[in-house]
Coordinates of C-alpha atoms and ligand atoms in Angstrom, one line a residue:
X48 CA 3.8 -12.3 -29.0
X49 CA 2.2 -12.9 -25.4
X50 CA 1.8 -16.7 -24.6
X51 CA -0.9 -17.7 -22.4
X52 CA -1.1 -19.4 -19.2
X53 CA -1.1 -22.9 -20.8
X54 CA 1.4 -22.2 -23.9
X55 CA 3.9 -21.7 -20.4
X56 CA 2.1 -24.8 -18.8
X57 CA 1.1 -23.3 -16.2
X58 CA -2.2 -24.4 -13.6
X59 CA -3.8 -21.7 -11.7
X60 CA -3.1 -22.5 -8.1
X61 CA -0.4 -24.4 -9.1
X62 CA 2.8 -24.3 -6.5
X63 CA 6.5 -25.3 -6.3
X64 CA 5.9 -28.7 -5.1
X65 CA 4.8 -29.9 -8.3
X66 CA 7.8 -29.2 -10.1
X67 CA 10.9 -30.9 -8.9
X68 CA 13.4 -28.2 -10.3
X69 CA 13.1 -25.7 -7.6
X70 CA 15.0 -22.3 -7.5
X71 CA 15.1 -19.3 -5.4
X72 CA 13.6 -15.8 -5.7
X73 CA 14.2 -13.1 -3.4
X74 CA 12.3 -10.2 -3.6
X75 CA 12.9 -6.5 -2.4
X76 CA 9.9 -4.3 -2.3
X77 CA 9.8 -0.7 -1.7
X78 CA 6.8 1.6 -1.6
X79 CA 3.3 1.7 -1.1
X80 CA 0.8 -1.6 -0.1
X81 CA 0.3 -1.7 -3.7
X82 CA 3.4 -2.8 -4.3
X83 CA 3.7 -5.4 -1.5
X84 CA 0.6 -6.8 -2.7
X85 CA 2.3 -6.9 -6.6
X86 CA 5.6 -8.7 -5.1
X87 CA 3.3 -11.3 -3.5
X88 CA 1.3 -11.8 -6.9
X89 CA 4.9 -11.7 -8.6
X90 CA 5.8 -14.8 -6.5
X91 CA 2.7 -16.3 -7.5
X92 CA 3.3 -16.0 -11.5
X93 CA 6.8 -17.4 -10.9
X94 CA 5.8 -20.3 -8.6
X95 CA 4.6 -22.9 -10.9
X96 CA 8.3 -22.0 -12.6
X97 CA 9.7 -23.4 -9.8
X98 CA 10.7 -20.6 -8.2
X99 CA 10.3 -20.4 -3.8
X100 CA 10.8 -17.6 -1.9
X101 CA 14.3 -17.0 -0.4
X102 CA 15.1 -14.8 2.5
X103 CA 18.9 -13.7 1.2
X104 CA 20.0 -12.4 -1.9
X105 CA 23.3 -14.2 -2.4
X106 CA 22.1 -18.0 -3.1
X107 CA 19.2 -16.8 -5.2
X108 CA 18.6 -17.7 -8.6
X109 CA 16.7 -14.9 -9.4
X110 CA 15.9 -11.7 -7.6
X111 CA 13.2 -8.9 -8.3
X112 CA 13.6 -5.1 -6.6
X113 CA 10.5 -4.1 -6.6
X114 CA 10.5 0.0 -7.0
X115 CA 8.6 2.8 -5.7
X116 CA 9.5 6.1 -7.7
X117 CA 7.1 8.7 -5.3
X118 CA 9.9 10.6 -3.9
X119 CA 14.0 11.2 -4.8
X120 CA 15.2 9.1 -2.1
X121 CA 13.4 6.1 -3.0
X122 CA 14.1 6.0 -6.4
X123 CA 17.9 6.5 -5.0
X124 CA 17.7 3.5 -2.9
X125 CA 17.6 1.4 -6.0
X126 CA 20.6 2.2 -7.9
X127 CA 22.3 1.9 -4.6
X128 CA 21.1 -1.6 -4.1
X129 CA 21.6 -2.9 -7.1
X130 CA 25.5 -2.0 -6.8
X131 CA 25.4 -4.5 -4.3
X132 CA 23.5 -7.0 -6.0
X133 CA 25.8 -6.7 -8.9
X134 CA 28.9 -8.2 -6.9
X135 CA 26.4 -11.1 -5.5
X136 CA 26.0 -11.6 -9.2
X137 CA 29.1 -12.0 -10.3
X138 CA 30.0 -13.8 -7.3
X139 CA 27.4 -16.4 -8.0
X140 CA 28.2 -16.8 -11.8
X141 CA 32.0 -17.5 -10.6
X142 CA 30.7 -20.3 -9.1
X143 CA 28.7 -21.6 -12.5
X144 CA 25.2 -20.3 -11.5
X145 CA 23.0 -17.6 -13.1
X146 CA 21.3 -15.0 -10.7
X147 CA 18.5 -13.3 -12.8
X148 CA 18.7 -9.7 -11.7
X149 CA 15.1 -8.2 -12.4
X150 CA 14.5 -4.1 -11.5
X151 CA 10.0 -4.1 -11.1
X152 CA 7.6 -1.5 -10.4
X153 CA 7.8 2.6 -10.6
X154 CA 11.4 3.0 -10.6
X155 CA 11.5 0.9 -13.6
X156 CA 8.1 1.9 -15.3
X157 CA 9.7 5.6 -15.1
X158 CA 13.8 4.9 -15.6
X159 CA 13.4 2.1 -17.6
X160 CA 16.2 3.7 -19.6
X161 CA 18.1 4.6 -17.5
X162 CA 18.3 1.6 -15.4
X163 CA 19.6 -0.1 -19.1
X164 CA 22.0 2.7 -18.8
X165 CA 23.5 2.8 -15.6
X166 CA 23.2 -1.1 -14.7
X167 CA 23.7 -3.0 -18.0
X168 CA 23.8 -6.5 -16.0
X169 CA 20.2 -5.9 -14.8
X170 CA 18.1 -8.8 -17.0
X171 CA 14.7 -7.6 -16.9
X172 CA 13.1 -4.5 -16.6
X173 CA 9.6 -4.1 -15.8
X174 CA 6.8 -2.2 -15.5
X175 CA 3.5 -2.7 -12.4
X176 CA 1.1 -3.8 -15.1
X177 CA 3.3 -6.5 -17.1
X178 CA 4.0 -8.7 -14.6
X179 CA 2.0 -11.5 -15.7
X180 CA 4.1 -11.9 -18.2
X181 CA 6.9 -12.6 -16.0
X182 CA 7.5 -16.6 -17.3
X183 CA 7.7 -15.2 -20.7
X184 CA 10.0 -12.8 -19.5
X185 CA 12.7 -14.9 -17.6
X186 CA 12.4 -17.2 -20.7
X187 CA 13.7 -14.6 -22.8
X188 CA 16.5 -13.6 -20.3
X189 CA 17.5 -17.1 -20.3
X190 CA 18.3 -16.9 -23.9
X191 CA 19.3 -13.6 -24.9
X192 CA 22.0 -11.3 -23.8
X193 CA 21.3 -8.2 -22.7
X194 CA 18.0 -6.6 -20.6
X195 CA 14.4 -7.7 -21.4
X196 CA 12.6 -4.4 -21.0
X197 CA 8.4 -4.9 -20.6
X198 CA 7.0 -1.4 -19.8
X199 CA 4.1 -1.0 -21.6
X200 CA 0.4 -0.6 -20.6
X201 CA -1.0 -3.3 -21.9
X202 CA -4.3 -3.8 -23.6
X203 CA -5.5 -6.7 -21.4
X204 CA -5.3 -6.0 -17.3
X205 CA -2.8 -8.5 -15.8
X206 CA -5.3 -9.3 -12.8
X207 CA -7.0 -12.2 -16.1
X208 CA -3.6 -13.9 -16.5
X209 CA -2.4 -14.2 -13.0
X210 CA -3.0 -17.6 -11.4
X211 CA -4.5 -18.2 -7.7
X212 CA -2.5 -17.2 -4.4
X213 CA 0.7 -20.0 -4.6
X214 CA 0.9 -19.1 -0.6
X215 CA -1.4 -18.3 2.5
X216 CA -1.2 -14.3 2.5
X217 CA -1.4 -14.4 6.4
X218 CA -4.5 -13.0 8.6
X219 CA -4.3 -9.9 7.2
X220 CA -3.9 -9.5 3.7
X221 CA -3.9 -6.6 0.7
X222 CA -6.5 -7.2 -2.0
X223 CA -5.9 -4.6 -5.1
X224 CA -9.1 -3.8 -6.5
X225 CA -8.6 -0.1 -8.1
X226 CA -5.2 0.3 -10.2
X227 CA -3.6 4.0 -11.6
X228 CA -4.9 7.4 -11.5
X229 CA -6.7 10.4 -13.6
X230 CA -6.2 12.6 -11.2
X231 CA -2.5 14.3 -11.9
X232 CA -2.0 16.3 -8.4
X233 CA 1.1 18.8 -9.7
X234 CA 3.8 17.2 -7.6
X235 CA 2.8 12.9 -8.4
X236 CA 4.5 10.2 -10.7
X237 CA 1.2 7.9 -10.1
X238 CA -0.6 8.5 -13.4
X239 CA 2.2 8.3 -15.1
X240 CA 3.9 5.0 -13.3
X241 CA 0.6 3.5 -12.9
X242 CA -1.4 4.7 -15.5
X243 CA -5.0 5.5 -16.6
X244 CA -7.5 4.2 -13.6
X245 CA -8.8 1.3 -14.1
X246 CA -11.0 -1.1 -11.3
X247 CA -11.2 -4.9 -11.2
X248 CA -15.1 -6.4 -11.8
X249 CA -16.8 -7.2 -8.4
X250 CA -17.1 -10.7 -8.9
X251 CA -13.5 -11.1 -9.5
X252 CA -12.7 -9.3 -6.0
X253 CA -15.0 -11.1 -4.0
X254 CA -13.9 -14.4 -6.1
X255 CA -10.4 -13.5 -5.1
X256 CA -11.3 -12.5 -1.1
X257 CA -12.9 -15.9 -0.8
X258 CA -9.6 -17.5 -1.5
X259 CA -7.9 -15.4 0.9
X260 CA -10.6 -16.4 3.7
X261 CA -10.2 -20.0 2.7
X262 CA -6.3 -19.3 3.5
X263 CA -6.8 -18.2 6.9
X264 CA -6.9 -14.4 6.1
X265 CA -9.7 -12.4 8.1
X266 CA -9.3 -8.8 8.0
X267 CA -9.0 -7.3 3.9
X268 CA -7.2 -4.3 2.8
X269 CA -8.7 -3.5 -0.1
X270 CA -6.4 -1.2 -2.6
X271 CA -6.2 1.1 -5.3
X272 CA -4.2 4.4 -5.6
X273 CA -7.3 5.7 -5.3
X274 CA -9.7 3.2 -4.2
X275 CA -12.7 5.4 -3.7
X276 CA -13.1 6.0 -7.0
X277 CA -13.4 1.8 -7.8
X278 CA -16.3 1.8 -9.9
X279 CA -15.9 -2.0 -11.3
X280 CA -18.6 -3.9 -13.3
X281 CA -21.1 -4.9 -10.8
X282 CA -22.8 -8.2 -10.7
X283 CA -25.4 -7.0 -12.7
X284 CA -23.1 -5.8 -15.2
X285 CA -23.6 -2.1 -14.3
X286 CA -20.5 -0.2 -13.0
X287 CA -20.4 -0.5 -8.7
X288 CA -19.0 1.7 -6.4
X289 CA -16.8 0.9 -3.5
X290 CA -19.8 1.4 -0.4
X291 CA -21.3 -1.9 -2.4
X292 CA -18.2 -3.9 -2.4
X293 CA -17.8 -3.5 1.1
X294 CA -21.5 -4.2 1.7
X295 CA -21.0 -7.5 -0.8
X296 CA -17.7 -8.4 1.2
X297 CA -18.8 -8.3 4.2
X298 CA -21.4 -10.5 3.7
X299 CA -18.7 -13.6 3.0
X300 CA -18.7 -15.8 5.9
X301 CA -14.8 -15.8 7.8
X302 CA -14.1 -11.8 7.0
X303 CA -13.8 -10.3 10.6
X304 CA -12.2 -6.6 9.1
X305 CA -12.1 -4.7 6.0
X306 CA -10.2 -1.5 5.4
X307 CA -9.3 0.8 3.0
X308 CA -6.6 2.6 1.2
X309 CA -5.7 4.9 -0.6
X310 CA -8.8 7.7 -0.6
X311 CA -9.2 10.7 -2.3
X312 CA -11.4 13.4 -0.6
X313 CA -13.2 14.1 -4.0
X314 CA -14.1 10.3 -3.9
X315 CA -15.7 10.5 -0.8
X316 CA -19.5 9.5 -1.8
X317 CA -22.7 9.7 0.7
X318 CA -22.8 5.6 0.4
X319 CA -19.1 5.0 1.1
X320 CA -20.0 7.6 4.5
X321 CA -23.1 5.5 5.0
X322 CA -21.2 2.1 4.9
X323 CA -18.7 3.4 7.7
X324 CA -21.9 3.8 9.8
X325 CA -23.8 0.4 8.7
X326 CA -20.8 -2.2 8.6
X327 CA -19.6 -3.1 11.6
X328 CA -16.7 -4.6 9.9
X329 CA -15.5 -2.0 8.4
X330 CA -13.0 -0.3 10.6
X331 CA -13.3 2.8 12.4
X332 CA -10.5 4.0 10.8
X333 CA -9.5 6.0 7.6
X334 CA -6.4 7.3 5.6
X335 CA -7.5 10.4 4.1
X336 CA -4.8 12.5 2.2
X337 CA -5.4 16.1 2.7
X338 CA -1.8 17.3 1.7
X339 CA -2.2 20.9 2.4
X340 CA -4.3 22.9 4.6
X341 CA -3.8 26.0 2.5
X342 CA -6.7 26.2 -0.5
X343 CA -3.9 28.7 -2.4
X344 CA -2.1 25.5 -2.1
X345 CA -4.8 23.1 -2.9
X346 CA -4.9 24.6 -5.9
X347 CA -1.6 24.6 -7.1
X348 CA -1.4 21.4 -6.5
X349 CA -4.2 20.4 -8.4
X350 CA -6.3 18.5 -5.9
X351 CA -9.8 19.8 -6.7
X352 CA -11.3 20.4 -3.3
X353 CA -10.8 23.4 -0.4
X354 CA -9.9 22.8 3.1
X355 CA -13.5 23.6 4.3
X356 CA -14.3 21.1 2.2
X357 CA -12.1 18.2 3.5
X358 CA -13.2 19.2 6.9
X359 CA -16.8 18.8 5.9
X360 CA -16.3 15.3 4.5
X361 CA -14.7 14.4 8.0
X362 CA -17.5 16.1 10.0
X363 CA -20.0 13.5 8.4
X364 CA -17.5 10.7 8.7
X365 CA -17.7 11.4 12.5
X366 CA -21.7 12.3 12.4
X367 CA -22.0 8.4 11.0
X368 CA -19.1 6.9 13.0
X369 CA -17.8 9.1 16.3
X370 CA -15.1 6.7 16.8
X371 CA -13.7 7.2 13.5
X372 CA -10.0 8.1 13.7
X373 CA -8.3 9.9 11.0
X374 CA -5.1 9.9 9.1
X375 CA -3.5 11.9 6.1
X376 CA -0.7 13.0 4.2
X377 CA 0.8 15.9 3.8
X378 CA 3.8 17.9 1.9
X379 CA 5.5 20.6 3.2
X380 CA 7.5 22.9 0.7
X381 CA 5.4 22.3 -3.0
X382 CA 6.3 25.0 -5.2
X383 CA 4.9 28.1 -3.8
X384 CA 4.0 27.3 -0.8
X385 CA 4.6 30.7 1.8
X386 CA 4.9 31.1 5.5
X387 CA 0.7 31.3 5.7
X388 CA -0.1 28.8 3.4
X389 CA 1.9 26.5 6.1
X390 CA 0.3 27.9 8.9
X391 CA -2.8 26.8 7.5
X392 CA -1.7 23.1 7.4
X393 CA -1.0 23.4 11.0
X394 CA -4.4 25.2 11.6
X395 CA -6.1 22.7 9.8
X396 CA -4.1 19.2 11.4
X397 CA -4.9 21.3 14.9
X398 CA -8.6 21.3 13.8
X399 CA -9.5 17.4 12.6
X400 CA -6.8 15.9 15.5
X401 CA -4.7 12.6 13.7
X402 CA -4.6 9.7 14.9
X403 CA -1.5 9.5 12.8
X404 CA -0.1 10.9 9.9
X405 CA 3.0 11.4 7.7
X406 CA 4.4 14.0 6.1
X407 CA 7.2 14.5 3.4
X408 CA 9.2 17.2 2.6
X409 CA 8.2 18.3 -1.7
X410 CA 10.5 16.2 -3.9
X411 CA 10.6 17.6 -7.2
X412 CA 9.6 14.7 -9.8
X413 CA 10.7 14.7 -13.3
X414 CA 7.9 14.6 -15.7
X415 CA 5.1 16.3 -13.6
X416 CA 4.2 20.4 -13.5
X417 CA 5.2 21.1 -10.4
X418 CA 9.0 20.0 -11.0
X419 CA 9.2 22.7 -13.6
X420 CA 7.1 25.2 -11.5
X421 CA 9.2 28.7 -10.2
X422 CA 9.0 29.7 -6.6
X423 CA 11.1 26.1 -5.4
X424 CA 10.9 26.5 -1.8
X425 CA 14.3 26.3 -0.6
X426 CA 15.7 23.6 1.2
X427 CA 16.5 24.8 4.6
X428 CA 12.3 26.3 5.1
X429 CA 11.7 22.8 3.7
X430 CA 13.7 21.3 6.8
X431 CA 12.1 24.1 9.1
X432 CA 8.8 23.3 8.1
X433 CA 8.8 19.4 8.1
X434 CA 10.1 19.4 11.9
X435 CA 7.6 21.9 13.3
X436 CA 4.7 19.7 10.8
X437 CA 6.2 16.2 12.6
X438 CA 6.4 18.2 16.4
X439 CA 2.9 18.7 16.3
X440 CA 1.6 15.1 14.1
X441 CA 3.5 13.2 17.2
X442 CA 2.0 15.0 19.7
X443 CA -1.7 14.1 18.3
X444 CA -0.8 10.5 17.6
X445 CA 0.4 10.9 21.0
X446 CA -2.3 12.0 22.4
X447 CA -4.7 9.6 20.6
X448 CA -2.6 6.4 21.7
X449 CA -2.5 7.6 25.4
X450 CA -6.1 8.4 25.2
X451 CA -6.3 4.0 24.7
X452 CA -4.9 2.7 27.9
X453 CA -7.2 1.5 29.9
X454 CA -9.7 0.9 27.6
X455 CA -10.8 -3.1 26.4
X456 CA -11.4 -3.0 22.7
X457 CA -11.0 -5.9 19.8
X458 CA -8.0 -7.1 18.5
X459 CA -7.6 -8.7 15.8
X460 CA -4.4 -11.1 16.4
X461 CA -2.1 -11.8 13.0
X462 CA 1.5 -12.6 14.2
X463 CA 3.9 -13.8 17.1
X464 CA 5.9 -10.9 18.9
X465 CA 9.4 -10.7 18.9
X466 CA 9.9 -11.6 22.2
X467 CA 8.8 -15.4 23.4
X468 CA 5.1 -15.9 24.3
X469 CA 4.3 -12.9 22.6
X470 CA 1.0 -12.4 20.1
X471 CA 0.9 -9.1 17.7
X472 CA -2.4 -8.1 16.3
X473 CA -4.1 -4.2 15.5
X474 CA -6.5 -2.3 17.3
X475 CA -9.2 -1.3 15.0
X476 CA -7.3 2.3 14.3
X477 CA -4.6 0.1 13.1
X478 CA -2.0 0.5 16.1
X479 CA -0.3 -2.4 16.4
X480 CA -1.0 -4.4 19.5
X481 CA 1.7 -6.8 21.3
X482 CA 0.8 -8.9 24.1
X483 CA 1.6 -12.4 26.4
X484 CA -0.8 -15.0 24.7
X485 CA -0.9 -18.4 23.7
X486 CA -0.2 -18.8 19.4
X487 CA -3.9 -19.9 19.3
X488 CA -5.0 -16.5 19.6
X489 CA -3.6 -16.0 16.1
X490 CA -6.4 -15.4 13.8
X491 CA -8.7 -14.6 16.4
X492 CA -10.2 -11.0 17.2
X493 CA -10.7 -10.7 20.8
X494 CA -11.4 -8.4 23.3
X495 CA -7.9 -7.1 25.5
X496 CA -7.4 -4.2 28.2
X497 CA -4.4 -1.7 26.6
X498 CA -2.0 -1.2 29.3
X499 CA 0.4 1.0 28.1
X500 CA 0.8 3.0 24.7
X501 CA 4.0 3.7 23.1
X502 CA 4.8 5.8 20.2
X503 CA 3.6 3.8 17.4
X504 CA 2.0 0.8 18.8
X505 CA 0.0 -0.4 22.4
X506 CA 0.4 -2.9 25.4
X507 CA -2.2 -5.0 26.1
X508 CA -2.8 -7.6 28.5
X509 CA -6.1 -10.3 28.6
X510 CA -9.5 -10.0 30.2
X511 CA -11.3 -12.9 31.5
X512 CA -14.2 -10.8 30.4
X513 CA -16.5 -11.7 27.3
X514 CA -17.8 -7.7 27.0
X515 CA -17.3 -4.5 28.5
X516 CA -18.1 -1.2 26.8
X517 CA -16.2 0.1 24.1
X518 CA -15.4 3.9 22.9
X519 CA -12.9 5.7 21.2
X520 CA -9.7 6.6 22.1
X521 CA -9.7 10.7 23.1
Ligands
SAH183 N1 -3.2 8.4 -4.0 C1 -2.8 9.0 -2.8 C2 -1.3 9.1 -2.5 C3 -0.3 8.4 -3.3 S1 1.4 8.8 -3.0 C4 -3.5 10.3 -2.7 O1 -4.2 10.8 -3.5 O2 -3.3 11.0 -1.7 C5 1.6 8.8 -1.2 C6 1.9 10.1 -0.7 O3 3.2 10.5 -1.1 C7 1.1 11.3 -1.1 O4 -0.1 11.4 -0.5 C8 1.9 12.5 -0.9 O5 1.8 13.0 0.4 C9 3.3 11.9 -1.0 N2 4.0 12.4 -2.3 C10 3.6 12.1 -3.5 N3 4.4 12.7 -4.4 C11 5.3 13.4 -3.7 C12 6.4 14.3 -4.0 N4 6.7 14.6 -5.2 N5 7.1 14.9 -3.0 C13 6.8 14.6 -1.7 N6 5.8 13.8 -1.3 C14 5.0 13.2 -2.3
SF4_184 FE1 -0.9 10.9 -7.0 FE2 -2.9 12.7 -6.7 FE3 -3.3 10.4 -8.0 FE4 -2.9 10.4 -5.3 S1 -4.6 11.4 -6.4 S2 -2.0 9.0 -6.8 S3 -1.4 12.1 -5.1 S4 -2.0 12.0 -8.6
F3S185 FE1 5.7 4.3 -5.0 FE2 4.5 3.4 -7.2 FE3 3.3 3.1 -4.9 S1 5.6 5.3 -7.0 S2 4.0 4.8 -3.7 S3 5.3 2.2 -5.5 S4 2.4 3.5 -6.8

């Protein structure tokens, strides 16, 4: 049976320094934002536990890997790790002490199994949406042998059971609003990691985005595997859409940015396109996942809109906002895909111009159509294709990041630099910025002249200037 937040005892906004039996967690995430935003919500459920964040895995008491299952290699990356973790283990229970070996996220929502399998001493296994019931969870470890295994889709949505932030989440910070997906592109493990799409009430985001502005955070990310489609209840009860929760958040006093991520073209609404033209908060900048430029391909791979199409959407997006930059996703080598349909990709990245992009090369994914599909591409085209697709995304995002220097623009400041005297923030299309500046400017947005651009990330150096014209990058 689940227990609730006070059968476990536990306060909302509660921390560690109320309970004089601390112990360290050490968390791992892979994956998308979704995930980093999960591990910090993990830490959160285990906080009034005790439990502190750890930066090392060896003197931890218990330690989650946090999974992303989206491509082969990731999911790899797991196993691997956990052969590692499994000597720390023992190590530590040599020495009398118990080290809680936890396996989170896709990887486990999807192998759960297998992970049982292949790494009996792994404690608990669980999915992205049980994770409030974390404190139940280690309980159970603590008494039983062998793994607790949560990976259901529960009836209630965690986001009512987890307590408030137990840490600042930093200037910038990842609000998930929008959870799973209906869509069921040929190639994805989403829906089925994830599950069925489902979007938090309004009130509770903005509830949850004034904490984070209390905490010093002043740009949001909001999130959802595919955050356009948010439709949560409204504060009239009626379901919103995601143009109105950026209108409603950027009303709350402290919030300099909001952004974004992840979008699906079909999602792409006239009042979302409006908002990008009326909120000057909202960044000029937008992740847009195109995957293919190749409508043969489009429609193989289940994405329910043409290239012409996609190009239309960003036409408006640069009628309403001309200093809107762009980014997208693509895959190289889905089942099917020819010589032309990959020209088209290129014809169609030549046409919009990136700011930046990535690309992968198709990883078959058990459990979805395309994995059983004929016409595999072979490997070596795949390896062909994804170099000539990278040549000619660096050279945009090269061109787009040159096209800064010289310009003054806003940066918003989050963190110090490597180096000594050095402040980190983002330009409003999301390159990182370093510069020579005083801590103080953390937290701040102000305006700098960019110096120098590098491949992923810009130079910038002060103005004694309060305002001087800004544009877009080329
Ligand atoms: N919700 C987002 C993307 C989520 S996954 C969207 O709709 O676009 C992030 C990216 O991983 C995808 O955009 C896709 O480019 C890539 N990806 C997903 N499954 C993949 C697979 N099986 N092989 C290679 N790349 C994949
Ligand atoms: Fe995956 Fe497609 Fe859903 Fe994006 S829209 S999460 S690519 S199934
Ligand atoms: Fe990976 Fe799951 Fe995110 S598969 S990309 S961690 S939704």
């Amino acid at each position: 049976m689940l227990r609730t937040r006070d059968d476990l005892g536990m306060r909302p906004g509660a921390t560690s320094m109320t309970v004089a039996n601390t112990r360290r967690l050490h968390m791992i995430t892979w994956g998308c934002q979704m995930n980093v935003y999960d591990s910090g919500r993990m830490a959160d459920v285990l906080a009034p536990l005790g439990y502190v964040p750890t930066a090392t895995p060896d003197d931890a008491d218990m330690v989650i890997l946090n999974t992303c299952h989206i491509r082969d290699r990731a999911a790899e990356k797991v196993f691997s790790e956990l052969g590692r973790l499994r000597v720390m283990k023992q190590a530590r229970e040599a020495q009398g002490h118990r080290m809680i070996l936890a396996v989170a996220g896709c990887v486990a929502q999807a192998e759960g199994a297998e992970i049982v399998a292949r790494a009996p001493y792994v404690d608990i296994v669980l999915g992205p949406q049980t994770y409030h019931r974390l404190p139940e969870m280690v309980a159970r470890a603590a008494r039983a042998g062998g793994t607790v295994i949560e990976t259901d889709f529960p009836a209630e949505q965690k986001f009512d059971f987890l307590p408030e932030a137990s840490a600042p989440r930093g200037v910038s910070a990842f609000l998930t609003v929008q959870e799973g997906c209906d869509k069921f592109c040929s190639f994805c493990v989403v829906p089925y990691t994830r599950g069925a799409e489902a979007s938090r009430p309004e009130a509770a985001v903005l509830a949850e985005a004034r904490r984070l502005v209390a905490q010093g955070t002043r740009e949001i990310t909001l999130l959802g595997q595919n955050v356009n489609a948010w439709h949560g209840e409204g504060t009239k009860g009626k379901p919103s859409n995601l143009g109105h929760l950026i209108r409603e958040l950027a009303e709350i006093p402290g919030i300099l940015r909001i952004r974004y991520t992840t979008s699906h073209p079909r999602d792409m609404d006239d009042d979302l396109i409006a908002a990008h033209a009326e909120i000057p908060a909202l960044m000029p900048f937008l992740h847009l996942p195109v995957q293919s430029g190749s409508d043969r391909m489009l429609e193989a791979m289940n994405r329910r809109h043409t290239a012409a199409e996609y190009l239309a959407i960003i036409g408006r997006l640069r009628a309403v906002r001309p200093d809107i930059a762009l980014s997208s996703d693509f895959i190289v080598g889905h089942p099917g895909e020819t010589d032309a349909d990959f020209q088209a990709t290129l014809e169609l990245i030549r046409a919009v111009g990136y700011a930046q992009a990535f690309s992968f090369k198709y990883s078959a994914r058990p459990g979805t159509p395309a994995a059983g599909a004929a016409l595999q591409v072979p490997e070596a085209v795949k390896d062909q294709r994804i170099q000539e697709i990278q040549v000619l995304l660096r050279s945009q995002t090269t061109r787009f990041n040159g096209g800064c220097v010289g310009l003054e623009i806003p940066v918003l400041f989050t963190h110090h630099g490597r180096y000594d005297g050095q402040v980190v923030g983002r330009a409003p299309w999301l390159q990182p910025v370093h510069m020579i500046g005083a801590s103080t400017l953390i937290g701040t947005e102000i305006r700098v002249r960019i110096v120098e651009a590098h491949t992923n990330s810009l130079a910038a150096m002060q103005i004694p200037t309060p305002f001087i014209e800004e544009r877009a990058c080329a």
